[in-house]
XYZ file of C-alpha atoms in Angstrom:
736
model
C 0.000 0.000 0.000
C 1.276 3.469 -0.891
C -0.224 6.937 -1.312
C -1.299 10.101 0.454
C -3.890 11.327 2.862
C -4.744 15.021 2.840
C -7.439 16.695 4.908
C -8.344 18.856 1.914
C -7.918 16.525 -1.055
C -8.800 13.300 0.814
C -7.435 9.802 0.232
C -5.118 8.750 -2.565
C -3.937 5.244 -1.687
C -2.747 2.594 -4.123
C -3.107 -1.008 -2.955
C -1.829 -4.263 -4.468
C -1.288 -7.894 -3.499
C 0.014 -11.029 -5.208
C -0.794 -14.635 -4.303
C -3.136 -13.601 -1.501
C -4.530 -16.804 0.016
C -8.283 -16.499 0.452
C -8.038 -18.757 3.500
C -6.191 -15.925 5.254
C -9.029 -13.478 4.600
C -12.187 -13.382 6.698
C -14.850 -13.629 3.983
C -18.571 -13.476 4.691
C -20.012 -17.014 4.880
C -22.489 -17.820 2.103
C -24.286 -20.899 3.398
C -22.032 -23.951 3.070
C -20.113 -22.509 0.094
C -16.342 -23.134 0.257
C -14.102 -20.638 -1.583
C -10.359 -21.283 -1.937
C -7.468 -20.086 -4.070
C -4.898 -17.313 -4.413
C -5.705 -13.939 -5.965
C -3.765 -11.000 -7.351
C -5.292 -7.542 -6.937
C -4.508 -3.939 -7.666
C -6.664 -0.932 -6.799
C -7.032 2.580 -5.454
C -8.846 4.147 -2.516
C -10.020 7.741 -2.977
C -12.459 10.153 -1.363
C -12.709 11.040 2.300
C -12.772 8.876 5.384
C -16.498 9.476 5.680
C -17.209 8.762 2.020
C -14.364 6.722 0.587
C -14.413 5.097 -2.833
C -12.630 1.846 -3.675
C -11.893 0.363 -7.087
C -10.150 -3.029 -7.268
C -9.179 -5.244 -10.181
C -8.738 -8.851 -9.048
C -7.704 -12.046 -10.841
C -7.018 -15.676 -9.931
C -5.799 -18.725 -11.821
C -6.868 -21.300 -9.229
C -10.140 -20.022 -7.775
C -12.059 -23.003 -6.365
C -15.717 -22.876 -5.314
C -17.149 -26.018 -3.665
C -14.280 -28.131 -5.087
C -14.962 -26.743 -8.594
C -11.799 -25.114 -9.969
C -11.936 -22.302 -12.527
C -9.222 -21.847 -15.132
C -9.449 -18.076 -14.719
C -11.393 -15.543 -12.681
C -11.096 -11.778 -13.172
C -13.156 -8.664 -12.653
C -13.531 -5.146 -11.317
C -15.177 -4.460 -7.965
C -16.142 -0.896 -6.952
C -17.424 0.611 -3.732
C -18.821 4.139 -3.574
C -21.854 5.909 -2.092
C -22.626 2.802 -0.002
C -23.031 0.793 -3.193
C -21.088 -2.327 -4.211
C -20.692 -2.727 -7.973
C -19.468 -5.708 -10.000
C -18.216 -4.255 -13.267
C -18.194 -7.216 -14.243
C -16.716 -10.445 -12.750
C -15.834 -13.094 -15.340
C -15.286 -16.818 -14.598
C -14.063 -19.448 -17.078
C -13.667 -23.233 -17.185
C -12.464 -24.375 -20.581
C -15.015 -23.050 -23.076
C -17.537 -22.292 -20.320
C -17.976 -18.618 -19.413
C -19.928 -17.168 -16.489
C -20.318 -13.393 -16.026
C -21.845 -11.428 -13.118
C -22.507 -7.677 -13.221
C -24.663 -5.201 -11.328
C -24.828 -3.558 -7.946
C -26.045 -3.844 -4.363
C -27.083 -0.545 -2.730
C -26.814 -0.640 1.075
C -29.187 2.246 1.785
C -31.840 2.396 4.512
C -33.842 0.010 2.314
C -31.154 -2.095 0.572
C -31.748 -2.890 -3.084
C -30.122 -5.322 -5.465
C -29.747 -5.283 -9.223
C -27.638 -8.131 -10.612
C -27.412 -9.841 -13.973
C -25.708 -13.190 -14.487
C -25.035 -14.649 -17.901
C -23.705 -18.024 -18.972
C -22.267 -18.901 -22.368
C -21.442 -22.506 -23.214
C -21.861 -23.460 -19.566
C -22.735 -26.839 -18.068
C -25.614 -27.745 -15.789
C -23.210 -29.824 -13.682
C -21.017 -26.723 -13.178
C -23.950 -24.623 -11.940
C -24.991 -27.414 -9.570
C -21.415 -27.702 -8.313
C -21.284 -23.956 -7.613
C -24.491 -24.277 -5.602
C -23.242 -27.403 -3.813
C -26.366 -29.214 -5.011
C -27.039 -32.624 -6.547
C -30.021 -33.537 -8.716
C -29.925 -37.251 -7.965
C -30.604 -38.023 -11.648
C -28.100 -38.255 -14.552
C -29.065 -34.942 -16.215
C -26.464 -32.645 -17.780
C -26.061 -30.423 -20.802
C -24.787 -27.212 -22.352
C -26.484 -24.025 -21.086
C -26.776 -20.486 -22.440
C -28.841 -17.724 -20.885
C -29.278 -15.035 -18.253
C -30.630 -14.605 -14.750
C -31.615 -11.219 -13.284
C -32.352 -10.153 -9.736
C -33.886 -6.727 -9.140
C -35.650 -4.961 -6.287
C -35.527 -4.771 -2.485
C -33.094 -7.243 -0.949
C -35.896 -8.532 1.288
C -38.183 -9.316 -1.659
C -36.482 -9.057 -5.055
C -37.992 -10.024 -8.364
C -36.110 -12.600 -10.433
C -36.129 -13.756 -14.044
C -34.443 -16.869 -15.389
C -34.088 -17.463 -19.117
C -32.030 -20.493 -20.123
C -31.574 -22.500 -23.298
C -30.209 -26.056 -23.310
C -29.143 -26.745 -26.909
C -27.500 -30.111 -26.143
C -28.368 -32.074 -23.026
C -28.739 -35.679 -21.900
C -30.969 -37.517 -19.456
C -29.044 -40.743 -18.969
C -28.420 -41.877 -22.538
C -31.356 -39.883 -23.957
C -30.392 -36.659 -25.816
C -32.594 -33.608 -25.255
C -32.872 -29.900 -25.992
C -34.989 -27.342 -24.197
C -35.549 -23.891 -22.780
C -36.762 -22.432 -19.467
C -38.395 -19.046 -18.755
C -39.302 -18.470 -15.094
C -40.122 -15.379 -13.019
C -40.228 -14.916 -9.254
C -42.216 -12.087 -7.710
C -43.726 -11.709 -4.228
C -43.055 -15.347 -3.318
C -44.654 -16.806 -6.428
C -42.901 -18.600 -9.288
C -44.539 -18.210 -12.672
C -43.580 -20.693 -15.362
C -43.783 -18.613 -18.515
C -42.371 -21.352 -20.700
C -40.679 -24.669 -19.979
C -40.135 -27.307 -22.639
C -37.774 -30.227 -23.193
C -37.694 -32.065 -26.508
C -36.331 -35.606 -26.632
C -35.458 -37.811 -29.569
C -39.121 -38.753 -29.425
C -41.735 -36.635 -27.682
C -41.658 -33.590 -25.423
C -42.216 -32.493 -21.813
C -43.783 -29.089 -21.101
C -44.891 -27.180 -18.006
C -46.834 -23.985 -17.317
C -48.542 -22.317 -14.375
C -47.918 -20.555 -11.091
C -46.518 -21.940 -7.838
C -47.282 -19.632 -4.897
C -45.476 -20.220 -1.599
C -48.097 -18.210 0.279
C -51.295 -18.812 -1.654
C -53.068 -20.921 -4.239
C -50.979 -22.705 -6.858
C -51.904 -24.058 -10.253
C -49.213 -25.916 -12.237
C -49.518 -28.461 -15.020
C -46.715 -30.694 -16.346
C -47.348 -32.907 -19.356
C -45.415 -35.328 -21.520
C -46.538 -36.578 -24.901
C -45.310 -39.300 -27.248
C -42.235 -39.998 -25.093
C -40.106 -43.114 -25.082
C -41.047 -45.086 -21.969
C -37.307 -45.614 -21.456
C -36.850 -41.964 -20.355
C -38.036 -43.171 -16.929
C -35.149 -45.655 -16.640
C -32.470 -43.143 -15.507
C -34.976 -41.411 -13.195
C -35.909 -44.598 -11.322
C -32.550 -46.387 -11.892
C -34.085 -49.363 -13.713
C -31.458 -51.794 -14.989
C -33.240 -53.118 -18.080
C -34.167 -50.924 -21.078
C -37.882 -50.088 -21.255
C -39.967 -50.375 -24.404
C -43.095 -48.463 -25.352
C -44.609 -44.976 -25.578
C -45.437 -42.764 -22.585
C -48.004 -39.973 -22.201
C -48.732 -38.286 -18.880
C -50.320 -35.229 -17.276
C -49.622 -34.056 -13.716
C -51.491 -31.186 -12.042
C -50.633 -29.375 -8.808
C -53.161 -27.138 -7.071
C -54.085 -25.937 -3.588
C -51.740 -24.403 -1.045
C -48.348 -25.413 0.293
C -49.992 -26.587 3.544
C -52.753 -28.504 1.737
C -51.572 -29.437 -1.761
C -53.645 -31.415 -4.222
C -52.027 -33.552 -6.912
C -53.516 -35.251 -9.945
C -51.779 -37.760 -12.208
C -52.836 -39.505 -15.412
C -50.421 -41.901 -17.135
C -50.772 -44.060 -20.230
C -48.115 -46.443 -21.545
C -48.749 -48.268 -24.810
C -46.869 -51.311 -26.139
C -44.623 -51.127 -23.091
C -42.440 -53.526 -21.148
C -38.977 -55.016 -21.570
C -37.358 -57.078 -24.318
C -39.186 -60.404 -24.580
C -42.062 -59.330 -22.303
C -44.401 -56.528 -23.345
C -47.940 -55.441 -22.515
C -50.516 -53.704 -24.670
C -51.309 -50.826 -22.336
C -50.940 -49.492 -18.800
C -53.365 -46.819 -17.599
C -53.018 -45.074 -14.219
C -55.327 -42.374 -12.844
C -54.626 -41.073 -9.328
C -54.879 -37.990 -7.131
C -53.598 -36.899 -3.706
C -55.750 -34.984 -1.241
C -55.854 -34.612 2.563
C -52.875 -36.908 3.113
C -54.248 -39.794 1.029
C -53.044 -41.034 -2.336
C -56.151 -42.279 -4.163
C -55.598 -44.717 -7.011
C -58.784 -44.327 -9.012
C -57.694 -46.827 -11.623
C -54.644 -48.875 -12.419
C -55.119 -51.225 -15.370
C -52.495 -53.404 -17.086
C -53.698 -55.103 -20.285
C -51.839 -57.841 -22.156
C -53.607 -59.793 -24.910
C -56.878 -59.545 -23.008
C -55.256 -60.470 -19.673
C -55.874 -57.709 -17.127
C -54.533 -56.647 -13.734
C -56.647 -54.026 -11.958
C -55.683 -52.002 -8.875
C -57.532 -49.348 -6.878
C -57.673 -47.907 -3.371
C -56.104 -45.317 -1.097
C -52.725 -45.165 0.648
C -51.657 -42.620 3.340
C -48.693 -40.895 1.708
C -46.992 -37.523 2.237
C -45.508 -36.328 -1.093
C -43.561 -33.559 0.655
C -41.540 -35.963 2.834
C -41.953 -38.950 0.472
C -43.001 -41.118 3.440
C -46.013 -43.235 4.314
C -48.082 -42.510 7.412
C -47.599 -45.700 9.446
C -50.712 -45.202 11.593
C -53.286 -43.932 9.078
C -55.709 -46.488 7.589
C -55.116 -47.887 4.119
C -57.453 -49.587 1.671
C -56.001 -51.192 -1.437
C -57.160 -53.901 -3.838
C -55.530 -55.782 -6.721
C -57.511 -58.189 -8.908
C -56.370 -60.500 -11.700
C -58.690 -61.096 -14.659
C -57.566 -63.864 -17.036
C -53.906 -63.111 -16.299
C -51.152 -65.244 -17.805
C -47.847 -66.299 -16.214
C -46.047 -64.597 -19.101
C -46.201 -61.413 -16.997
C -43.339 -62.919 -14.960
C -40.989 -61.859 -17.750
C -41.746 -58.224 -16.880
C -40.316 -58.785 -13.394
C -37.063 -60.564 -14.232
C -35.004 -61.460 -17.290
C -34.216 -64.815 -15.671
C -37.613 -66.086 -16.914
C -37.220 -67.170 -20.540
C -40.796 -68.329 -21.077
C -43.913 -68.677 -18.914
C -47.414 -69.924 -19.690
C -50.504 -70.675 -17.652
C -53.568 -68.933 -16.235
C -53.394 -66.955 -12.998
C -56.455 -66.006 -10.927
C -56.761 -64.127 -7.681
C -57.317 -60.986 -5.655
C -55.334 -59.211 -2.964
C -56.864 -56.766 -0.497
C -54.792 -54.745 1.959
C -56.394 -53.039 4.959
C -55.315 -52.008 8.429
C -52.376 -49.596 8.520
C -48.946 -49.398 6.920
C -47.408 -50.472 10.242
C -49.904 -53.331 10.708
C -51.390 -54.343 7.344
C -54.194 -56.885 7.078
C -54.181 -59.052 3.967
C -57.042 -60.865 2.294
C -57.723 -62.897 -0.828
C -55.606 -65.449 -2.629
C -53.650 -66.430 -5.733
C -54.099 -69.557 -7.857
C -52.172 -71.030 -10.801
C -53.258 -74.199 -12.620
C -51.166 -76.102 -15.163
C -48.405 -73.541 -15.582
C -45.083 -73.941 -17.390
C -41.993 -71.823 -16.665
C -38.569 -71.938 -18.303
C -35.654 -70.345 -16.445
C -32.858 -68.905 -18.563
C -29.800 -71.180 -18.439
C -31.813 -74.194 -17.148
C -32.809 -76.827 -19.693
C -35.267 -78.507 -17.355
C -38.659 -76.730 -17.536
C -40.984 -76.332 -14.567
C -44.141 -78.103 -15.753
C -47.638 -78.772 -14.389
C -47.189 -75.893 -11.947
C -50.035 -75.775 -9.410
C -50.085 -72.931 -6.897
C -52.619 -71.886 -4.274
C -51.565 -69.036 -1.960
C -53.942 -67.684 0.700
C -53.620 -64.169 2.212
C -55.094 -64.076 5.714
C -54.442 -61.157 8.078
C -50.671 -60.831 8.318
C -50.053 -64.388 7.082
C -49.221 -65.588 3.578
C -49.936 -69.329 3.521
C -48.904 -71.719 0.765
C -51.860 -74.089 0.633
C -50.476 -75.856 -2.442
C -47.328 -75.487 -4.537
C -46.166 -78.352 -6.728
C -44.564 -78.872 -10.126
C -42.931 -81.517 -12.305
C -39.208 -81.191 -13.077
C -37.436 -83.686 -15.323
C -39.883 -86.487 -14.629
C -39.944 -85.915 -10.858
C -42.044 -83.843 -8.475
C -41.191 -80.826 -6.311
C -43.455 -79.500 -3.575
C -43.369 -76.406 -1.347
C -45.279 -76.086 1.943
C -45.343 -73.454 4.664
C -46.338 -69.929 5.597
C -44.742 -66.552 6.249
C -45.820 -63.481 8.172
C -45.806 -59.860 7.038
C -44.358 -57.691 9.817
C -42.746 -54.314 10.489
C -38.946 -54.422 10.259
C -36.684 -52.572 12.750
C -35.898 -50.121 9.938
C -39.648 -49.259 9.773
C -39.938 -51.055 6.449
C -41.793 -54.279 5.745
C -40.317 -57.736 6.179
C -41.385 -61.343 5.675
C -40.603 -63.664 8.564
C -40.743 -67.468 8.731
C -40.746 -68.995 12.257
C -38.228 -71.788 12.857
C -40.873 -74.007 14.445
C -43.010 -73.770 11.283
C -40.469 -73.428 8.446
C -41.098 -73.422 4.729
C -40.249 -76.896 3.386
C -39.165 -77.749 -0.167
C -39.382 -81.446 -1.078
C -37.991 -83.069 -4.210
C -38.635 -86.593 -5.467
C -36.790 -87.992 -8.497
C -36.218 -84.466 -9.851
C -33.690 -84.146 -12.682
C -32.056 -80.746 -13.049
C -30.077 -79.914 -16.188
C -28.374 -76.505 -15.914
C -25.276 -76.597 -18.136
C -22.419 -76.483 -17.614
C -22.718 -76.952 -13.855
C -25.450 -79.503 -13.087
C -26.992 -82.506 -14.788
C -28.157 -84.908 -12.100
C -31.157 -86.301 -10.261
C -32.142 -85.023 -6.792
C -34.220 -86.329 -3.896
C -34.686 -84.867 -0.422
C -36.039 -81.888 1.470
C -34.795 -78.469 2.569
C -36.195 -76.286 5.366
C -36.081 -72.485 5.326
C -36.726 -70.009 8.151
C -35.691 -66.520 9.238
C -36.610 -63.043 8.024
C -36.335 -61.363 4.641
C -35.789 -57.688 5.436
C -34.121 -58.042 8.880
C -30.342 -58.542 8.808
C -30.367 -59.669 12.465
C -32.290 -62.824 11.519
C -31.048 -63.924 8.092
C -32.747 -66.657 6.157
C -31.418 -70.014 7.361
C -31.635 -73.418 5.733
C -30.954 -77.037 6.577
C -32.007 -80.393 5.194
C -30.803 -83.398 3.240
C -30.402 -83.726 -0.524
C -29.365 -86.899 -2.362
C -27.781 -86.334 -5.781
C -27.397 -89.245 -8.203
C -27.208 -90.372 -11.831
C -25.303 -87.466 -13.247
C -22.444 -85.032 -13.079
C -21.699 -81.903 -11.093
C -19.178 -79.726 -12.953
C -16.853 -77.093 -11.515
C -16.337 -74.439 -14.204
C -12.853 -73.005 -14.598
C -13.879 -69.426 -15.443
C -14.474 -66.600 -12.984
C -17.896 -66.437 -11.334
C -20.489 -64.094 -12.741
C -21.225 -60.754 -11.134
C -23.726 -60.533 -8.342
C -24.188 -59.710 -4.732
C -23.832 -62.508 -2.130
C -27.311 -63.413 -0.837
C -27.577 -63.275 2.990
C -28.261 -66.973 3.581
C -27.027 -69.082 6.507
C -26.460 -72.838 6.263
C -27.240 -74.813 9.389
C -26.197 -78.281 8.331
C -27.371 -78.672 4.724
C -26.325 -82.218 3.863
C -25.461 -83.304 0.333
C -25.425 -87.093 -0.011
C -23.846 -88.834 -2.984
C -26.139 -91.386 -4.581
C -25.339 -93.906 -7.252
C -23.456 -92.932 -10.415
C -22.612 -89.380 -9.322
C -19.399 -87.690 -10.456
C -17.664 -84.351 -10.052
C -16.046 -83.077 -13.263
C -13.106 -80.627 -13.081
C -11.565 -79.934 -16.487
C -10.447 -83.272 -17.909
C -10.424 -85.011 -14.517
C -13.541 -86.817 -13.308
C -14.045 -87.457 -9.589
C -16.546 -90.117 -8.536
C -18.238 -89.342 -5.235
C -18.439 -92.234 -2.823
C -21.995 -93.597 -2.643
C -23.632 -92.751 0.672
C -20.760 -90.378 1.397
C -21.801 -86.845 2.245
C -20.668 -83.250 2.317
C -22.183 -81.098 5.044
C -22.524 -77.404 4.283
C -22.490 -74.949 7.205
C -21.531 -71.310 7.702
C -22.900 -68.602 5.425
C -22.933 -67.764 1.744
C -20.060 -65.369 2.465
C -18.100 -67.913 4.529
C -19.188 -71.527 3.927
C -17.701 -74.519 5.744
C -17.414 -78.050 4.379
C -17.518 -81.371 6.169
C -17.238 -84.601 4.196
C -15.199 -86.691 1.784
C -14.319 -86.305 -1.894
C -12.951 -89.292 -3.822
C -11.058 -89.405 -7.105
C -11.244 -91.859 -9.991
C -8.201 -93.295 -11.692
C -6.034 -90.666 -13.342
C -2.489 -89.806 -14.329
C -0.197 -87.720 -12.101
C 3.074 -86.548 -13.704
C 5.884 -85.501 -11.356
C 9.504 -84.930 -12.451
C 8.912 -86.765 -15.719
C 7.398 -89.801 -13.963
C 3.744 -90.639 -14.592
C 1.951 -92.203 -11.622
C -1.380 -93.960 -12.118
C -3.504 -92.604 -9.253
C -5.633 -95.651 -8.439
C -7.508 -94.211 -5.468
C -7.539 -91.043 -3.407
C -9.699 -89.003 -1.096
C -9.721 -85.746 0.825
C -11.815 -85.624 3.983
C -12.786 -82.224 5.380
C -13.750 -81.357 8.941
C -14.850 -77.869 10.109
C -12.350 -77.969 12.977
C -9.482 -78.443 10.503
C -10.498 -75.544 8.271
C -8.680 -76.036 4.954
C -6.469 -78.848 6.301
C -8.009 -82.075 4.936
C -7.073 -85.596 5.818
C -5.416 -87.137 2.741
C -5.342 -90.742 1.604
C -4.001 -91.730 -1.831
C -2.436 -94.633 -3.705
C -0.495 -94.315 -6.973
C 1.737 -96.620 -9.035
C 4.259 -96.161 -11.864
C 6.411 -98.471 -13.956
C 10.138 -97.753 -14.424
C 11.441 -100.478 -16.741
C 10.783 -103.817 -15.022
C 10.251 -102.144 -11.626
C 6.746 -101.287 -10.339
C 6.818 -98.435 -7.809
C 3.916 -97.827 -5.406
C 3.341 -94.550 -3.564
C 1.066 -94.341 -0.495
C 0.155 -90.980 1.037
C -1.853 -90.507 4.252
C -2.184 -87.988 7.073
C -3.274 -84.373 7.529
C -2.045 -81.867 4.967
C 0.311 -80.169 4.777
C 2.736 -80.833 7.636
C 1.528 -84.196 8.953
C 1.614 -86.275 5.779
C 3.371 -89.616 5.632
C 4.668 -90.871 2.257
C 5.722 -94.459 1.679
C 7.528 -95.598 -1.499
C 7.648 -99.350 -2.242
C 8.765 -101.303 -5.287
C 8.478 -104.694 -6.914
C 11.081 -106.135 -7.010
C 11.869 -104.751 -3.602
C 14.338 -101.835 -3.428
C 15.426 -99.533 -0.628
C 14.080 -95.986 -0.422
C 17.348 -94.390 -1.760
C 17.372 -96.909 -4.622
C 13.769 -96.068 -5.533
C 14.577 -92.342 -5.510
C 17.642 -92.920 -7.683
C 15.558 -94.962 -10.125
C 12.983 -92.157 -10.375
C 15.807 -89.679 -10.954
C 17.338 -91.696 -13.788
C 13.875 -92.140 -15.348
C 13.222 -88.372 -15.338
C 16.735 -87.456 -16.505
C 17.198 -84.849 -13.776
C 20.701 -85.166 -12.334
C 20.074 -83.429 -9.028
C 17.004 -85.476 -8.118
C 18.843 -87.332 -5.366
C 19.446 -84.046 -3.525
C 15.909 -82.808 -4.065
C 12.736 -83.404 -2.131
C 11.021 -85.979 -4.348
C 8.576 -86.921 -1.622
C 7.587 -83.312 -1.144
C 6.944 -82.857 -4.861
C 4.879 -86.028 -5.020
C 2.856 -84.876 -2.027
C 2.273 -81.466 -3.586
C 1.066 -82.910 -6.900
C -1.284 -85.463 -5.350
C -2.861 -83.017 -2.913
C -3.285 -80.534 -5.778
C -5.276 -83.123 -7.732
C -7.380 -84.053 -4.706
C -8.162 -80.518 -3.586
C -8.762 -78.878 -6.965
C -12.553 -79.518 -7.108
C -13.102 -78.375 -3.554
C -11.094 -75.141 -3.746
C -12.714 -74.212 -7.067
C -16.178 -74.808 -5.621
C -15.417 -72.712 -2.529
C -13.958 -69.939 -4.690
C -17.099 -69.758 -6.811
C -19.315 -69.678 -3.717
C -17.308 -66.744 -2.364
C -17.418 -64.839 -5.663
C -13.657 -65.257 -6.254
C -11.807 -65.910 -9.503
C -9.093 -67.947 -7.722
C -8.775 -69.832 -4.425
C -5.814 -72.205 -4.039
C -4.137 -74.068 -1.191
C -0.416 -74.779 -1.754
C 1.419 -77.703 -0.152
C 4.880 -77.333 -1.707
C 7.737 -79.375 -0.198
C 7.872 -78.904 3.572
C 6.822 -75.264 3.540
C 3.835 -74.198 5.632
C 0.243 -73.954 4.396
C -0.234 -71.102 1.940
C -3.689 -69.765 0.981
C -4.115 -67.598 -2.132
C -7.324 -65.798 -3.112
C -7.710 -63.718 -6.249
C -10.225 -61.671 -8.236
C -10.292 -60.891 -11.956
C -10.415 -57.106 -12.463
C -9.994 -56.857 -16.244
C -9.102 -59.459 -18.895
C -5.789 -61.057 -17.746
C -5.452 -58.542 -14.847
C -5.828 -60.012 -11.343
C -5.465 -58.799 -7.764
C -4.343 -61.538 -5.345
C -3.728 -61.881 -1.620
C -1.509 -64.680 -0.276
C -1.317 -65.669 3.401
C 1.418 -68.028 4.657
C 0.460 -69.712 7.937
C 3.737 -69.869 9.855
C 4.204 -69.183 13.565
C 3.558 -65.556 12.625
C 1.306 -65.383 9.561
C 2.680 -63.396 6.611
C 0.698 -61.783 3.810
C 1.487 -60.551 0.310
C -0.687 -58.426 -2.022
C -0.075 -58.475 -5.787
C -1.394 -56.939 -8.994
C -0.696 -59.523 -11.713
C -0.901 -59.193 -15.515
C -1.085 -62.789 -16.828
C -0.523 -62.099 -20.517
C 0.122 -65.717 -21.581
C -0.152 -69.201 -20.026
C 2.487 -69.407 -17.317
C 3.732 -65.850 -17.921
C 2.967 -62.841 -15.765
C 4.251 -59.401 -14.827
C 3.452 -58.416 -11.232
C 3.763 -55.649 -8.683
C 3.896 -57.045 -5.143
C 3.826 -55.450 -1.699
C 4.523 -57.485 1.405
C 3.922 -57.196 5.110
C 7.103 -55.154 5.490
C 5.808 -52.549 3.009
C 8.449 -53.321 0.359
C 7.261 -52.944 -3.246
C 8.764 -55.259 -5.865
C 8.188 -55.737 -9.587
C 8.857 -59.175 -11.067
C 8.675 -60.895 -14.448
C 7.591 -64.490 -13.840
C 7.324 -67.743 -15.780
C 6.007 -70.919 -14.155
C 5.835 -74.468 -15.511
C 5.393 -77.975 -14.168
C 8.077 -80.607 -14.687
């Protein structure tokens, strides 16, 4: 600062600053707006102490407002005669330009007169400046002006915007908005959005202190424009027309809604028309008519629901009265609910009435299906002769009959569930443990390639609550699988969230002629042997025995014929199975037998015998000469044999566990005499994996890695260990 002060001529001060951090300046707080950056300024103060005048030119290259950084900000700010003037202030982000000009007069009755203009701006930028979020994927280019004029306590405003290129989700749009605000009332002079097909328009007056009258309409729209608004996953088909009217006061609003969808639905499942007529008055949402029509099959709904549109909440204690009726409805409507249904046929009849309150609903009516057929995508076995009779009684949903034919056998479902209020104030379905839902199967063949093609008998019980995480759905029972093959696929599991299901002793029993296929190796499961599934979907536990058929095991150039082998799991042992295996190989005239037994990995006993009889060193030397590896005698042949055999025995189990956990890789290594090592991995992108390896020594060690497996056996990896050291390695692995 430099200049003069004279009692006669007044002030003459020049001021300047460079790199002034706005965090060091006490700025007036504007709501939750955060302003950061460094500014350069130069200016002059003139006039007298009683009536000074200030003119400042300011600029910044890193001005940030609510985490939104501008490429440049510059402008002139003046203060004189108790009036603040912006002359103007210009903000830029790329090709976006925002300009503010005008004045604020701080007289006895303060007045404001500001004009803001935007050229090539973005809706997302304006929302970021305001610290607001729409909650819907709407963005676009904006041009226009906004003016504010009048007393600070009650100014008049005008907003004129054009959106030449916008998008709602993946739907392009263009539109314009012309709004005015005066005396607490917003008047919609003109509001229109044009989509690729159809338009949305609005007009009217919304008065914060009096009567309102607003109408919003949409005509000839693609039904799919609702998908980004309601976050539907599947594309919607059809044409949408609607009209919504708002009237009444802010304290007692009245809403009216008329909707018509023609030729709507999703790919593979469409309906002819959907008509909805509803209004809201005195705290009740009245559905005058809801009618879904598909080839003459109709679903009708009507009634009233206590709903507050302002808070978007239901009134838990107010009475409700709702009714749904089915007139000649077909099961094909199931395809509207899920893309897992490939085809569905059969007549559906029934009604559902809901009374009581939202907190304590009372159900009535029933649902009946006779002779239905349903095909599930990915399952070759159709559900045939479906017979269903469900009774709604008070807060109970009772399955009076549910049976179907599957692959020549019969499946039957019995039980009931109760509708109750969840701790989160939502609704939940609960099934008491003393009266569980029971699924029974008799001679049912299920063909779901490539995983299952076998016959099943048995029963499964289900209880718990759907909608209350404290009481997850729990299942137990006994299933016998026979006459077929269960296949463990080698690829990564499909996407999906793990369902909150708890296993309380679900027993899988191997029947006759049942095999487990893993790649080219086929494991026959011991008849009457069983695997017991406990734990949860996120952390399952196995208890049982897996047996292997004859197969070849190649170690160090020697091929052993694995004549028998098994891995027995116990929950107390975790991933440490009890191993038993027998393999033989022929080296010239000598037959060598290998027996393995014990608990993997550190309590295994290996016994090598030969015919004619040789000592252990002689057998090892013979194996070394057969493989052509000179240093075999100094190596750990027994350890390598143990590792290969346990790998073959455990492969189906670890792959099955990995798929259940949603992993791309789960392996247990038993190499030489080293401790147990568990590796889990997940496919991120094609050939790009993230893995975590834990070595169970006296003090467990872990290692994280990002691996690019660009060819079989080849990988490039970045690894970080427990000590924090980062290493990069180029790796090739092969079996000998």
